[in-house]
PDB file of C-alpha atoms in Angstrom:
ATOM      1  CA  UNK A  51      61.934  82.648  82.048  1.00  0.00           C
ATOM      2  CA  UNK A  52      59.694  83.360  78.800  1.00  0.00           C
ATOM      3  CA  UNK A  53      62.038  81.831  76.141  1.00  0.00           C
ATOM      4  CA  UNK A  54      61.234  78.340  75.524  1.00  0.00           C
ATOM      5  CA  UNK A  55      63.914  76.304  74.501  1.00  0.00           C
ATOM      6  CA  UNK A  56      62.802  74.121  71.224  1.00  0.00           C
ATOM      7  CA  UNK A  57      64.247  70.346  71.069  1.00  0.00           C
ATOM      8  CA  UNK A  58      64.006  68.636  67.743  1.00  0.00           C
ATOM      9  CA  UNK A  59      64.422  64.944  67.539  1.00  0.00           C
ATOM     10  CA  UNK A  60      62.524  62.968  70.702  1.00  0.00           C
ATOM     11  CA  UNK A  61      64.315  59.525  70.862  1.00  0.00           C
ATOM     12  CA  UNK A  62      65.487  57.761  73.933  1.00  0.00           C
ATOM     13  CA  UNK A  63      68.379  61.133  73.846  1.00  0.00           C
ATOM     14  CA  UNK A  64      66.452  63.313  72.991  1.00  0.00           C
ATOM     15  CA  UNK A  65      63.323  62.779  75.403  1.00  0.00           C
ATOM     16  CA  UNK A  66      65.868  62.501  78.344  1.00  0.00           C
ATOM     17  CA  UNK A  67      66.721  65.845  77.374  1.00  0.00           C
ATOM     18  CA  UNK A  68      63.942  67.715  76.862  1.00  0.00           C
ATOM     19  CA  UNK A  69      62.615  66.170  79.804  1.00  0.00           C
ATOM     20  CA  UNK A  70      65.220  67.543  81.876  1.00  0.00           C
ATOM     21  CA  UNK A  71      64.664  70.974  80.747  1.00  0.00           C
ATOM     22  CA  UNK A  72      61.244  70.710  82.134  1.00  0.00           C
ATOM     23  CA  UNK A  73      62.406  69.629  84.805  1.00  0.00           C
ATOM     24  CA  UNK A  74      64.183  72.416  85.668  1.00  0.00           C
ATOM     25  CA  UNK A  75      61.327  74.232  84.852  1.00  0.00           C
ATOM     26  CA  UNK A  76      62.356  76.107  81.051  1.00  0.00           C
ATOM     27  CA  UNK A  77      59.765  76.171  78.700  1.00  0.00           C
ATOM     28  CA  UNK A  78      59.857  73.767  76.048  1.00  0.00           C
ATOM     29  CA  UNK A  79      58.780  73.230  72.667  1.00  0.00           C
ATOM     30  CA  UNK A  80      59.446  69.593  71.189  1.00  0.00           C
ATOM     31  CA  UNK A  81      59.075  67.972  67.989  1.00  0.00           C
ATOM     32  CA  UNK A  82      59.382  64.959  66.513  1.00  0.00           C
ATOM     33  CA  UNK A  83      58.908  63.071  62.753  1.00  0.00           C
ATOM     34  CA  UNK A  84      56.724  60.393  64.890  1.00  0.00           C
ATOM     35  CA  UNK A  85      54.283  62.725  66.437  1.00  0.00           C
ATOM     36  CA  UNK A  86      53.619  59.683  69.506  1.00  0.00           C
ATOM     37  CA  UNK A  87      56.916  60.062  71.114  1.00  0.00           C
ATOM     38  CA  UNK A  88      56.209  63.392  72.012  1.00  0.00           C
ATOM     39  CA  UNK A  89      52.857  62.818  74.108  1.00  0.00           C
ATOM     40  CA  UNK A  90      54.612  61.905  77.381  1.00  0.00           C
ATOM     41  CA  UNK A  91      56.514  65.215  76.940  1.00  0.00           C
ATOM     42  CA  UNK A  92      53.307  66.874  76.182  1.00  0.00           C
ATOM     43  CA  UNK A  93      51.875  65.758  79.105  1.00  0.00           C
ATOM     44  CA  UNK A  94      54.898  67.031  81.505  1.00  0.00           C
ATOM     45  CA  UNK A  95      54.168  70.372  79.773  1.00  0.00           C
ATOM     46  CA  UNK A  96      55.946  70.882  76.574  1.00  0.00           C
ATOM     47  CA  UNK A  97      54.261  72.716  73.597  1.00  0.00           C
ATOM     48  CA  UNK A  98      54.361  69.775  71.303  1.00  0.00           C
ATOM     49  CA  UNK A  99      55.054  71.105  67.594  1.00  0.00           C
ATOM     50  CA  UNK A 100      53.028  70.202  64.694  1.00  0.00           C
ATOM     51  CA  UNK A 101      56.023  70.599  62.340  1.00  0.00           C
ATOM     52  CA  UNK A 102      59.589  71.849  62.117  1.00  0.00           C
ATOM     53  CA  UNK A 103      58.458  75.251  60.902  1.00  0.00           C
ATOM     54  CA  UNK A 104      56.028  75.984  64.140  1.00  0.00           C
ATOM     55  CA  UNK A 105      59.035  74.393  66.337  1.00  0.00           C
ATOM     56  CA  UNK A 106      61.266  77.002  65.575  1.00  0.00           C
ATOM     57  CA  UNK A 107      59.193  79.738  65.431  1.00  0.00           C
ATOM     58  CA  UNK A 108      60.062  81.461  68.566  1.00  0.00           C
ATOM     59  CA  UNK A 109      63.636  83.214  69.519  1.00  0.00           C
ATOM     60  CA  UNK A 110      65.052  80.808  71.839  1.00  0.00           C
ATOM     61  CA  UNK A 111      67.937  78.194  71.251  1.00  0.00           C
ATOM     62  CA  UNK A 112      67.674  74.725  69.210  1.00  0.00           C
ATOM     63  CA  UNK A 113      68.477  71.383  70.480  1.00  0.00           C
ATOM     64  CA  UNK A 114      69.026  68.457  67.452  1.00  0.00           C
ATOM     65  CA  UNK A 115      69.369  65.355  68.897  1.00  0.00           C
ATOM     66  CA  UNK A 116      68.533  63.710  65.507  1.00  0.00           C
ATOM     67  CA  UNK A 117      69.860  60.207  64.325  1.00  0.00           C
ATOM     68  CA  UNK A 118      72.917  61.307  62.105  1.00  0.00           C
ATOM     69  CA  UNK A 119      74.248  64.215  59.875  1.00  0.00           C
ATOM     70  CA  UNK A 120      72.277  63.271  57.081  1.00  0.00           C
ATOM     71  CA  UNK A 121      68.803  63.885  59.281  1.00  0.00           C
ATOM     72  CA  UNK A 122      69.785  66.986  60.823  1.00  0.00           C
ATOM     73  CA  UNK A 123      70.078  68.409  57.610  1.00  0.00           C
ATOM     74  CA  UNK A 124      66.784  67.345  56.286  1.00  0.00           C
ATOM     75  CA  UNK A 125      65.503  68.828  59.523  1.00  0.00           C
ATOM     76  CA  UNK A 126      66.771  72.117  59.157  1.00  0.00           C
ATOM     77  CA  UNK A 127      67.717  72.673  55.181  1.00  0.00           C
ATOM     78  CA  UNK A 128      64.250  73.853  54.698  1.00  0.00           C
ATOM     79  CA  UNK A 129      63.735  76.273  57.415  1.00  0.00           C
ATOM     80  CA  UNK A 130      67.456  77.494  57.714  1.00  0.00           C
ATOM     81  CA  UNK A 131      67.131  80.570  55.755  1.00  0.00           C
ATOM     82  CA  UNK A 132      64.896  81.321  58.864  1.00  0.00           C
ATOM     83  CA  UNK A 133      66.970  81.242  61.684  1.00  0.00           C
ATOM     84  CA  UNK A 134      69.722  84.158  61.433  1.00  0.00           C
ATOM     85  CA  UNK A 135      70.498  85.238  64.931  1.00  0.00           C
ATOM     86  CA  UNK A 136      69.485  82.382  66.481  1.00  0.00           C
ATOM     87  CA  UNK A 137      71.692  79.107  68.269  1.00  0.00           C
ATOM     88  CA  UNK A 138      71.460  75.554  67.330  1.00  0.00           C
ATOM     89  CA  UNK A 139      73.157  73.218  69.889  1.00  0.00           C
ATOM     90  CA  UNK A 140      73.503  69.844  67.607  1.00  0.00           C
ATOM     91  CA  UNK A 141      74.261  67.222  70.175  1.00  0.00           C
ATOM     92  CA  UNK A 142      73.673  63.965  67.004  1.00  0.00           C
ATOM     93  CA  UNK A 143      76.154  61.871  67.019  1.00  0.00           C
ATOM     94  CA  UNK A 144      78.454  62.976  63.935  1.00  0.00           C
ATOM     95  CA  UNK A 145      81.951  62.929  62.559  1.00  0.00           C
ATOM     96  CA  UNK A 146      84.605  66.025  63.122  1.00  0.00           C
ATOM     97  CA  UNK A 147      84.183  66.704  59.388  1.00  0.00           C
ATOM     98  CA  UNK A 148      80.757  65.969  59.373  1.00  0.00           C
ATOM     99  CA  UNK A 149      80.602  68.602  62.740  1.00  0.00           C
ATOM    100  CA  UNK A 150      82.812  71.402  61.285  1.00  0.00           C
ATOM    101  CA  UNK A 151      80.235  70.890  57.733  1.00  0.00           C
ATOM    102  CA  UNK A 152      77.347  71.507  60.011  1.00  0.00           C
ATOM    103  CA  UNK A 153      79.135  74.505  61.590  1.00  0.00           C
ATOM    104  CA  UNK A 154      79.455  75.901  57.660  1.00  0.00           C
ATOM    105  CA  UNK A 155      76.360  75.487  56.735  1.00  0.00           C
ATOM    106  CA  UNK A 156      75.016  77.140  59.948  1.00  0.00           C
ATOM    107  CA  UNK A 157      77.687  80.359  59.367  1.00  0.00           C
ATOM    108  CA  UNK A 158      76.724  80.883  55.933  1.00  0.00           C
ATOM    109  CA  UNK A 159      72.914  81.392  57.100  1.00  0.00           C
ATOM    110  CA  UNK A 160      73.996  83.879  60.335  1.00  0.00           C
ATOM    111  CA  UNK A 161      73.249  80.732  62.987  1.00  0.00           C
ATOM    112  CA  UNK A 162      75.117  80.490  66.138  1.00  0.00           C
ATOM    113  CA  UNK A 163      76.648  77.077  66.175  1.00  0.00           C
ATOM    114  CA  UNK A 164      77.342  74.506  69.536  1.00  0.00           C
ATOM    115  CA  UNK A 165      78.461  71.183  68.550  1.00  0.00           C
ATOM    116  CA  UNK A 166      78.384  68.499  71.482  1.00  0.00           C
ATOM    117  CA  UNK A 167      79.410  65.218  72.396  1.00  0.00           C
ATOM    118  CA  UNK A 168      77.072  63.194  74.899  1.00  0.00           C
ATOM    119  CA  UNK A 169      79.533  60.787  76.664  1.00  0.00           C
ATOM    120  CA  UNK A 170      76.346  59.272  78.568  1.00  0.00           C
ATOM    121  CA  UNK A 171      73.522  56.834  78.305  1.00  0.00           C
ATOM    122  CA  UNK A 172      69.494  58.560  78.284  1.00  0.00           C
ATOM    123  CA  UNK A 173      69.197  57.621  81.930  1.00  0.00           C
ATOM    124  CA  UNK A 174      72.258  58.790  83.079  1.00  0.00           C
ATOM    125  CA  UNK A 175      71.283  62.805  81.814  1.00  0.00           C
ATOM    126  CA  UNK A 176      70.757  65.234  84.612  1.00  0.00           C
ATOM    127  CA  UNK A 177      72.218  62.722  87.117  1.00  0.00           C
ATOM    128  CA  UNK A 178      75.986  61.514  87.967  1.00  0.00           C
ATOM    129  CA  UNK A 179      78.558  60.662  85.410  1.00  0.00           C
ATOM    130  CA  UNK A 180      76.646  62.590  82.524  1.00  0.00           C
ATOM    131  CA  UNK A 181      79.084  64.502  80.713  1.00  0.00           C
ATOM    132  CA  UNK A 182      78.797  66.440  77.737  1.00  0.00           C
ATOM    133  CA  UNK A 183      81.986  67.460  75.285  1.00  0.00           C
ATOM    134  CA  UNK A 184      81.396  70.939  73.442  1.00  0.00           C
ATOM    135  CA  UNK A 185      82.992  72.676  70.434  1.00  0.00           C
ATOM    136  CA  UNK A 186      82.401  75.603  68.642  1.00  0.00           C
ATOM    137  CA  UNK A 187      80.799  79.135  69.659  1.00  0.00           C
ATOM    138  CA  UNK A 188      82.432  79.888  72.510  1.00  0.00           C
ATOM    139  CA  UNK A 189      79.819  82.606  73.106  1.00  0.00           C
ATOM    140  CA  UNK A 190      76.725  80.166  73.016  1.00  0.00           C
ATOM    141  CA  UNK A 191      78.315  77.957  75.582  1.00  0.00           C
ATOM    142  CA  UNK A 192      78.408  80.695  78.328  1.00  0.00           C
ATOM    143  CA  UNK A 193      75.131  81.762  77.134  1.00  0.00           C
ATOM    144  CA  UNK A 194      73.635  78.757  77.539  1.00  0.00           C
ATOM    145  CA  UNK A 195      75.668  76.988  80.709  1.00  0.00           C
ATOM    146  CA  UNK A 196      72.685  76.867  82.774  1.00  0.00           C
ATOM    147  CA  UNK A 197      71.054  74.641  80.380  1.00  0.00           C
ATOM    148  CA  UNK A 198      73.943  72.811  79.107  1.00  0.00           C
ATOM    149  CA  UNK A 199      74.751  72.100  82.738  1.00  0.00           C
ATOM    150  CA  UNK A 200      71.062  70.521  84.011  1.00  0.00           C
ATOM    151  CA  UNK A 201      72.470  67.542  81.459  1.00  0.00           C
ATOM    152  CA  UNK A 202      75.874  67.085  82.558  1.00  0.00           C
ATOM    153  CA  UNK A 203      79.195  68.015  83.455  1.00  0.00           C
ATOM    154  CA  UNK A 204      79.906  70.324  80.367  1.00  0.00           C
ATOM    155  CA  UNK A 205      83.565  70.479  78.940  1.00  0.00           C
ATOM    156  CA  UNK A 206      84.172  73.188  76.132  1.00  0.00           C
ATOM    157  CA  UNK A 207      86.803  72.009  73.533  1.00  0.00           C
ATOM    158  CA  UNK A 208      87.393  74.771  71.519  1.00  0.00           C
ATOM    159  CA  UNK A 209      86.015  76.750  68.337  1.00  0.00           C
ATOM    160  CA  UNK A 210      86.882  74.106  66.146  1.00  0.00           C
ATOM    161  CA  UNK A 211      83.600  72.763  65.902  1.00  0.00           C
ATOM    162  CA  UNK A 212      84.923  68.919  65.048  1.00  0.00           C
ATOM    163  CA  UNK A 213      86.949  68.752  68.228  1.00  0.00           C
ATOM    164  CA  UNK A 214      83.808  67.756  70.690  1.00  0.00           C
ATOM    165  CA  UNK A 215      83.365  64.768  67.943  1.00  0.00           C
ATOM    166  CA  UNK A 216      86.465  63.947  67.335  1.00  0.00           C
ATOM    167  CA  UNK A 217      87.143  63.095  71.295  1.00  0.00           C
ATOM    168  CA  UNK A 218      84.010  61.128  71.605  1.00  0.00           C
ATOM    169  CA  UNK A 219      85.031  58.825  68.312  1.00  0.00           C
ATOM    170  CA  UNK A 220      88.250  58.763  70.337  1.00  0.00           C
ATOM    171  CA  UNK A 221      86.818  57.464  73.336  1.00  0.00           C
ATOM    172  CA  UNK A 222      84.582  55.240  72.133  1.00  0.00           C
ATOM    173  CA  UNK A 223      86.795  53.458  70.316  1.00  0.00           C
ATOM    174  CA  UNK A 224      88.549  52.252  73.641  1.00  0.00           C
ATOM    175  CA  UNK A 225      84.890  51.647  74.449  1.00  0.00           C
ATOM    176  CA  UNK A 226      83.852  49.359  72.007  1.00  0.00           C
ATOM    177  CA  UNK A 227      87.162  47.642  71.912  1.00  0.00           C
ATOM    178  CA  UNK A 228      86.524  47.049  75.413  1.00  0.00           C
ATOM    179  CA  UNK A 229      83.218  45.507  74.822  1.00  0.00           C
ATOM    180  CA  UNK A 230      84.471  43.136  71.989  1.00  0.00           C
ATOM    181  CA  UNK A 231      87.214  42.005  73.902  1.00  0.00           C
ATOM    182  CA  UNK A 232      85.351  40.991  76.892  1.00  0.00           C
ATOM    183  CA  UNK A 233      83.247  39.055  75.440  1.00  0.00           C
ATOM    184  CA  UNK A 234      85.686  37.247  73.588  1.00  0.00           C
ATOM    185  CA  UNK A 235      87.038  36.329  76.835  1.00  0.00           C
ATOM    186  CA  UNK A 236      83.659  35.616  77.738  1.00  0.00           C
ATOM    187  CA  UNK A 237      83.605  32.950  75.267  1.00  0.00           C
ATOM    188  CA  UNK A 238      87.056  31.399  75.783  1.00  0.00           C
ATOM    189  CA  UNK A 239      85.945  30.835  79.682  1.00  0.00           C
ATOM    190  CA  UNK A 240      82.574  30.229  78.292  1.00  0.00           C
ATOM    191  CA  UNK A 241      83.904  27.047  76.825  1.00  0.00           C
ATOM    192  CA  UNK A 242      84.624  25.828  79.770  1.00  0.00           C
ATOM    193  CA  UNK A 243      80.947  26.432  81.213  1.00  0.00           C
ATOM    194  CA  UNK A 244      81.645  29.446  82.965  1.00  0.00           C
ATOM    195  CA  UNK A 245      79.286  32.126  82.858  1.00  0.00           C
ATOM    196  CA  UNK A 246      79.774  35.438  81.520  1.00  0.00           C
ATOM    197  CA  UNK A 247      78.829  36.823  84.823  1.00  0.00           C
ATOM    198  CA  UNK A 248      81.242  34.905  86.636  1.00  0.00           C
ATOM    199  CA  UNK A 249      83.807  35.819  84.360  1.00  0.00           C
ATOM    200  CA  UNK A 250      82.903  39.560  84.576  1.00  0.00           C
ATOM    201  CA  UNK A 251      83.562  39.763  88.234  1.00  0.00           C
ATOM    202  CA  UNK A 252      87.263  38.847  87.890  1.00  0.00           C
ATOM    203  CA  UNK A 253      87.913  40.556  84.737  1.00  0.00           C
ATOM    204  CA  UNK A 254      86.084  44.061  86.376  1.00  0.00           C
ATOM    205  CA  UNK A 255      88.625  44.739  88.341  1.00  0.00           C
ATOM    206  CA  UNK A 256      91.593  43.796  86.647  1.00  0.00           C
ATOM    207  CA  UNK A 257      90.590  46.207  83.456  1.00  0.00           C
ATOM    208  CA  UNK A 258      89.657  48.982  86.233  1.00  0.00           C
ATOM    209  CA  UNK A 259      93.678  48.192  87.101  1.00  0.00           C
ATOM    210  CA  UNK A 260      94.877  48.310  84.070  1.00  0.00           C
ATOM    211  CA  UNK A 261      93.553  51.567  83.139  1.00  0.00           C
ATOM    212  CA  UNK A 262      96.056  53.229  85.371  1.00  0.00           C
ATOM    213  CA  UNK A 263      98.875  52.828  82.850  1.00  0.00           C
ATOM    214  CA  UNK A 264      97.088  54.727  80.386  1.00  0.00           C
ATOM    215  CA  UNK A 265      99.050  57.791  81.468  1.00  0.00           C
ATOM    216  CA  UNK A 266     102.369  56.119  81.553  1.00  0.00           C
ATOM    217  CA  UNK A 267     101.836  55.281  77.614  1.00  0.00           C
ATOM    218  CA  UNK A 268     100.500  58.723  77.154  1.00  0.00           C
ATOM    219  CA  UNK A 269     103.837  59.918  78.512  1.00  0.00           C
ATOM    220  CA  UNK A 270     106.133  57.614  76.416  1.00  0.00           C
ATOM    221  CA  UNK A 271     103.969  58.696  73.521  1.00  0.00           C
ATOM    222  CA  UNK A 272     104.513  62.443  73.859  1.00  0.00           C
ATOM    223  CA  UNK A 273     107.959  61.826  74.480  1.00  0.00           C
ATOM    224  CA  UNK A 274     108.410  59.827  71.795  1.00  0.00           C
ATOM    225  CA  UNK A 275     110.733  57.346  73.997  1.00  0.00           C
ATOM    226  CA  UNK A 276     109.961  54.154  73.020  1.00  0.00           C
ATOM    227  CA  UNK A 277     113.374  52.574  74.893  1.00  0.00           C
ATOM    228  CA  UNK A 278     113.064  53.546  78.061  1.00  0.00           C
ATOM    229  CA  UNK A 279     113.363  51.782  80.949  1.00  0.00           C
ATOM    230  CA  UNK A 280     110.265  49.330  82.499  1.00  0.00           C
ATOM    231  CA  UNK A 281     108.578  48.994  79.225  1.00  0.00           C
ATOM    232  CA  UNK A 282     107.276  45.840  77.801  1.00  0.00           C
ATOM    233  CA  UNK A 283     109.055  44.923  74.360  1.00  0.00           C
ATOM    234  CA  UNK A 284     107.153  44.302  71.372  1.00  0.00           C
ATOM    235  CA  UNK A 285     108.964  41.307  71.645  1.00  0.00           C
ATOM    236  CA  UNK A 286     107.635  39.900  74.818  1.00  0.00           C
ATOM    237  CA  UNK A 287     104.227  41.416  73.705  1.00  0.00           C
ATOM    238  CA  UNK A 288     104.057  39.684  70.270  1.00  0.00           C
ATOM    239  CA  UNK A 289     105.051  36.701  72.465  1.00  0.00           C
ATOM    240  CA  UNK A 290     102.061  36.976  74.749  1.00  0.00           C
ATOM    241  CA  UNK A 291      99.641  37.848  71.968  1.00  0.00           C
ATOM    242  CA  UNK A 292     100.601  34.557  70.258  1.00  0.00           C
ATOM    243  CA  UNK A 293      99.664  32.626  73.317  1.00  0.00           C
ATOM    244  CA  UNK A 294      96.736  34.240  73.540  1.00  0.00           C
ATOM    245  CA  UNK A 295      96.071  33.366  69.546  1.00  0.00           C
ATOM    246  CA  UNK A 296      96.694  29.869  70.180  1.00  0.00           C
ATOM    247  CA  UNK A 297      94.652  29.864  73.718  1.00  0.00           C
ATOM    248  CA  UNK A 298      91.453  31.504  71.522  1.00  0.00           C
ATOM    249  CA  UNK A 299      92.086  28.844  69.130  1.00  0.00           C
ATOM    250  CA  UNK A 300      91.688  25.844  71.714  1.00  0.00           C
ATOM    251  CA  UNK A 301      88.883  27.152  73.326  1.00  0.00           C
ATOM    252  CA  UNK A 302      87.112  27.426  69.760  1.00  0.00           C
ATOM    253  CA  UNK A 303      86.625  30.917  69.560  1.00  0.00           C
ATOM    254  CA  UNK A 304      86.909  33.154  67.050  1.00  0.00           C
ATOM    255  CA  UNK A 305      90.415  35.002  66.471  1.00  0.00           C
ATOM    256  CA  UNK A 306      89.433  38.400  64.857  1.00  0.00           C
ATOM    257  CA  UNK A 307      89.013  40.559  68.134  1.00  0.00           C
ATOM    258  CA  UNK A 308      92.717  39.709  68.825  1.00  0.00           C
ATOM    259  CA  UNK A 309      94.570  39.141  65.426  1.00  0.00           C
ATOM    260  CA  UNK A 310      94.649  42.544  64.367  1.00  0.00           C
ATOM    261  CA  UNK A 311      96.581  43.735  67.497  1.00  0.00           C
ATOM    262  CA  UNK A 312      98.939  40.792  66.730  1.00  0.00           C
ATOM    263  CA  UNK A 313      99.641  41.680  62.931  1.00  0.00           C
ATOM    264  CA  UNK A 314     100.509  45.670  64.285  1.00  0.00           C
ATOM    265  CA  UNK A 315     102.647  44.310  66.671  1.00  0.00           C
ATOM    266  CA  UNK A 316     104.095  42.052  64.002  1.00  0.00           C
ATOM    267  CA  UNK A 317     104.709  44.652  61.630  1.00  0.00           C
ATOM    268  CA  UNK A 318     106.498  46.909  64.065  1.00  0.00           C
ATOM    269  CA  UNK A 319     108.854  43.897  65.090  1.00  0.00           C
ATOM    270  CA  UNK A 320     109.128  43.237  61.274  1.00  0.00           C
ATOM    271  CA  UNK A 321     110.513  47.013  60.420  1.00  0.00           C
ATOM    272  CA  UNK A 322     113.247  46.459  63.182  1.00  0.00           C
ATOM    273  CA  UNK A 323     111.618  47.560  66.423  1.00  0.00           C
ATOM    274  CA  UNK A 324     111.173  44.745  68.531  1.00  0.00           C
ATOM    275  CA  UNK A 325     112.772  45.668  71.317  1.00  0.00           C
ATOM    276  CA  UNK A 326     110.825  49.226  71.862  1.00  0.00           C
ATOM    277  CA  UNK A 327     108.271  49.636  74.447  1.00  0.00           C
ATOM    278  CA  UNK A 328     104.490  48.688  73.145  1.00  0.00           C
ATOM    279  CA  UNK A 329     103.320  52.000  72.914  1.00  0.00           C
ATOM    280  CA  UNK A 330     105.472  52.463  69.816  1.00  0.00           C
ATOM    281  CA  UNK A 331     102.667  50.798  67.901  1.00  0.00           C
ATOM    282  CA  UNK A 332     101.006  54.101  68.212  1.00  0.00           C
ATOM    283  CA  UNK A 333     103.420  55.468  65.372  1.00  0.00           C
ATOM    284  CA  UNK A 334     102.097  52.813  62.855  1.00  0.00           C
ATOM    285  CA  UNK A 335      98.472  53.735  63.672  1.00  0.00           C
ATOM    286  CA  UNK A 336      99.977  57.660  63.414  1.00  0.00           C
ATOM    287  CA  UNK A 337     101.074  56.745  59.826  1.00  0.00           C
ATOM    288  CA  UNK A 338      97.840  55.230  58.523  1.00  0.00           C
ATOM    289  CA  UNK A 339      97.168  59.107  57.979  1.00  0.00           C
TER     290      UNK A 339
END
């Protein structure tokens, strides 16, 4: 293998995955704006770039692992007109529209275009439970499995190039939901002088349970069958978030992780639906569109 593989943007991401490129033993060219991040990978055996310009200057693909949409264009605006024929795999963290803009821009200038989705932490690339989403050239993806592959288990989503985004917003806002309402839990046992560790060992496995109903609310949601049998009213649910309001209250913690899903619930009760399944909250978040 002669074609080196160029990775712009050497943060925590980006190092993890330039680094294992040379691990697998590809030749690599790295750059980044902070020329001292890129000595380690210098060291392992990367070409270390003095600029964008001499990054790119070879034939082989381009990694941007950059901090948002806004960088990777100042990265690349200026030697675009440069790279016709050539693939850029932009694996920043972006919005679909921000994605499918990207995917534009690189058309109109003859670039192949990969959009990704890392759905892993820096330490977790190359090893289990990396996983990478992917959108756009369908062609580039086969092309460049091999790669692709050394970071993760690699899932291809489609040309749109805003679909590999658009599930990892998805997911991670389950993800970050989850975090704020553990540790508001955390706090209301907290209150009581138990630790957040303590605390994390019960609640663990109960969310790990609770996760297998996902599908069942996928299924009522497709189906649009919000009075079937075994599901919990809004009702009963409005009822339990209360209790839960009031519980928050007592312990003196703060209400805003929980008061939102209350008020949606509300509404839905309000417009005449309380006794449909939960999941029928999903057509008021629908209709915020």
């Amino acid at each position: 293998m002669t074609t080196s593989t160029t990775f712009l943007g050497l943060g925590a991401m980006g190092s993890a995955l330039a680094g294992a490129a040379l691990d697998a033993g590809r030749p690599t060219v790295v750059w980044n704006r902070s020329p001292r991040r890129a000595q380690a990978l210098g060291g392992r055996g990367a070409v270390v770039a003095g600029n964008v310009k001499e990054a790119v200057a070879g034939d082989g693909v381009i990694v941007v692992c950059l901090f948002d949409h806004q960088s990777v264009h100042s990265v690349l605006d200026p030697v675009g007109a440069g790279l016709s024929g050539r693939t850029v795999i932009n694996l920043t963290t972006t919005t679909p529209n921000e994605s499918r803009e990207l995917a534009a821009w690189a058309a109109k200038r003859g670039i192949v275009y990969l959009d990704g989705a890392i759905m892993a932490v820096p330490q977790m690339i190359g090893g289990p439970g990396s996983a990478i989403l992917y959108s756009g050239s369908v062609a580039a993806f086969e092309q460049h499995r091999p790669l692709l592959d050394r970071w993760g288990a690699s899932s291809f989503f489609g040309p749109d190039a805003g679909m590999a985004s658009l599930y990892d917003m998805a997911m991670l806002t389950g993800m970050y939901t989850m975090f704020a309402s553990f540790l508001h839990g955390a706090a209301m046992v907290g209150a009581a002088g138990v630790s957040a560790t303590e605390f994390a060992e019960v609640q663990v496995p109960f969310l790990a349970a609770m996760t297998g109903r996902l599908a069942g609310f996928a299924a009522t949601v497709d189906a649009k069958d919000y009075t079937g049998e075994g599901q919990q009213s809004l009702q009963f649910t409005e009822t339990a978030l209360a209790t839960l309001l009031r519980a928050t209250a007592e312990q003196g913690v703060a209400v805003e992780v929980l008061r939102p899903v209350h008020d949606i619930v509300q509404r839905q009760i309000t417009a005449g639906f309380g006794d449909h399944g939960t999941a029928r909250i999903f057509e008021e978040l629908k209709g915020a569109r």
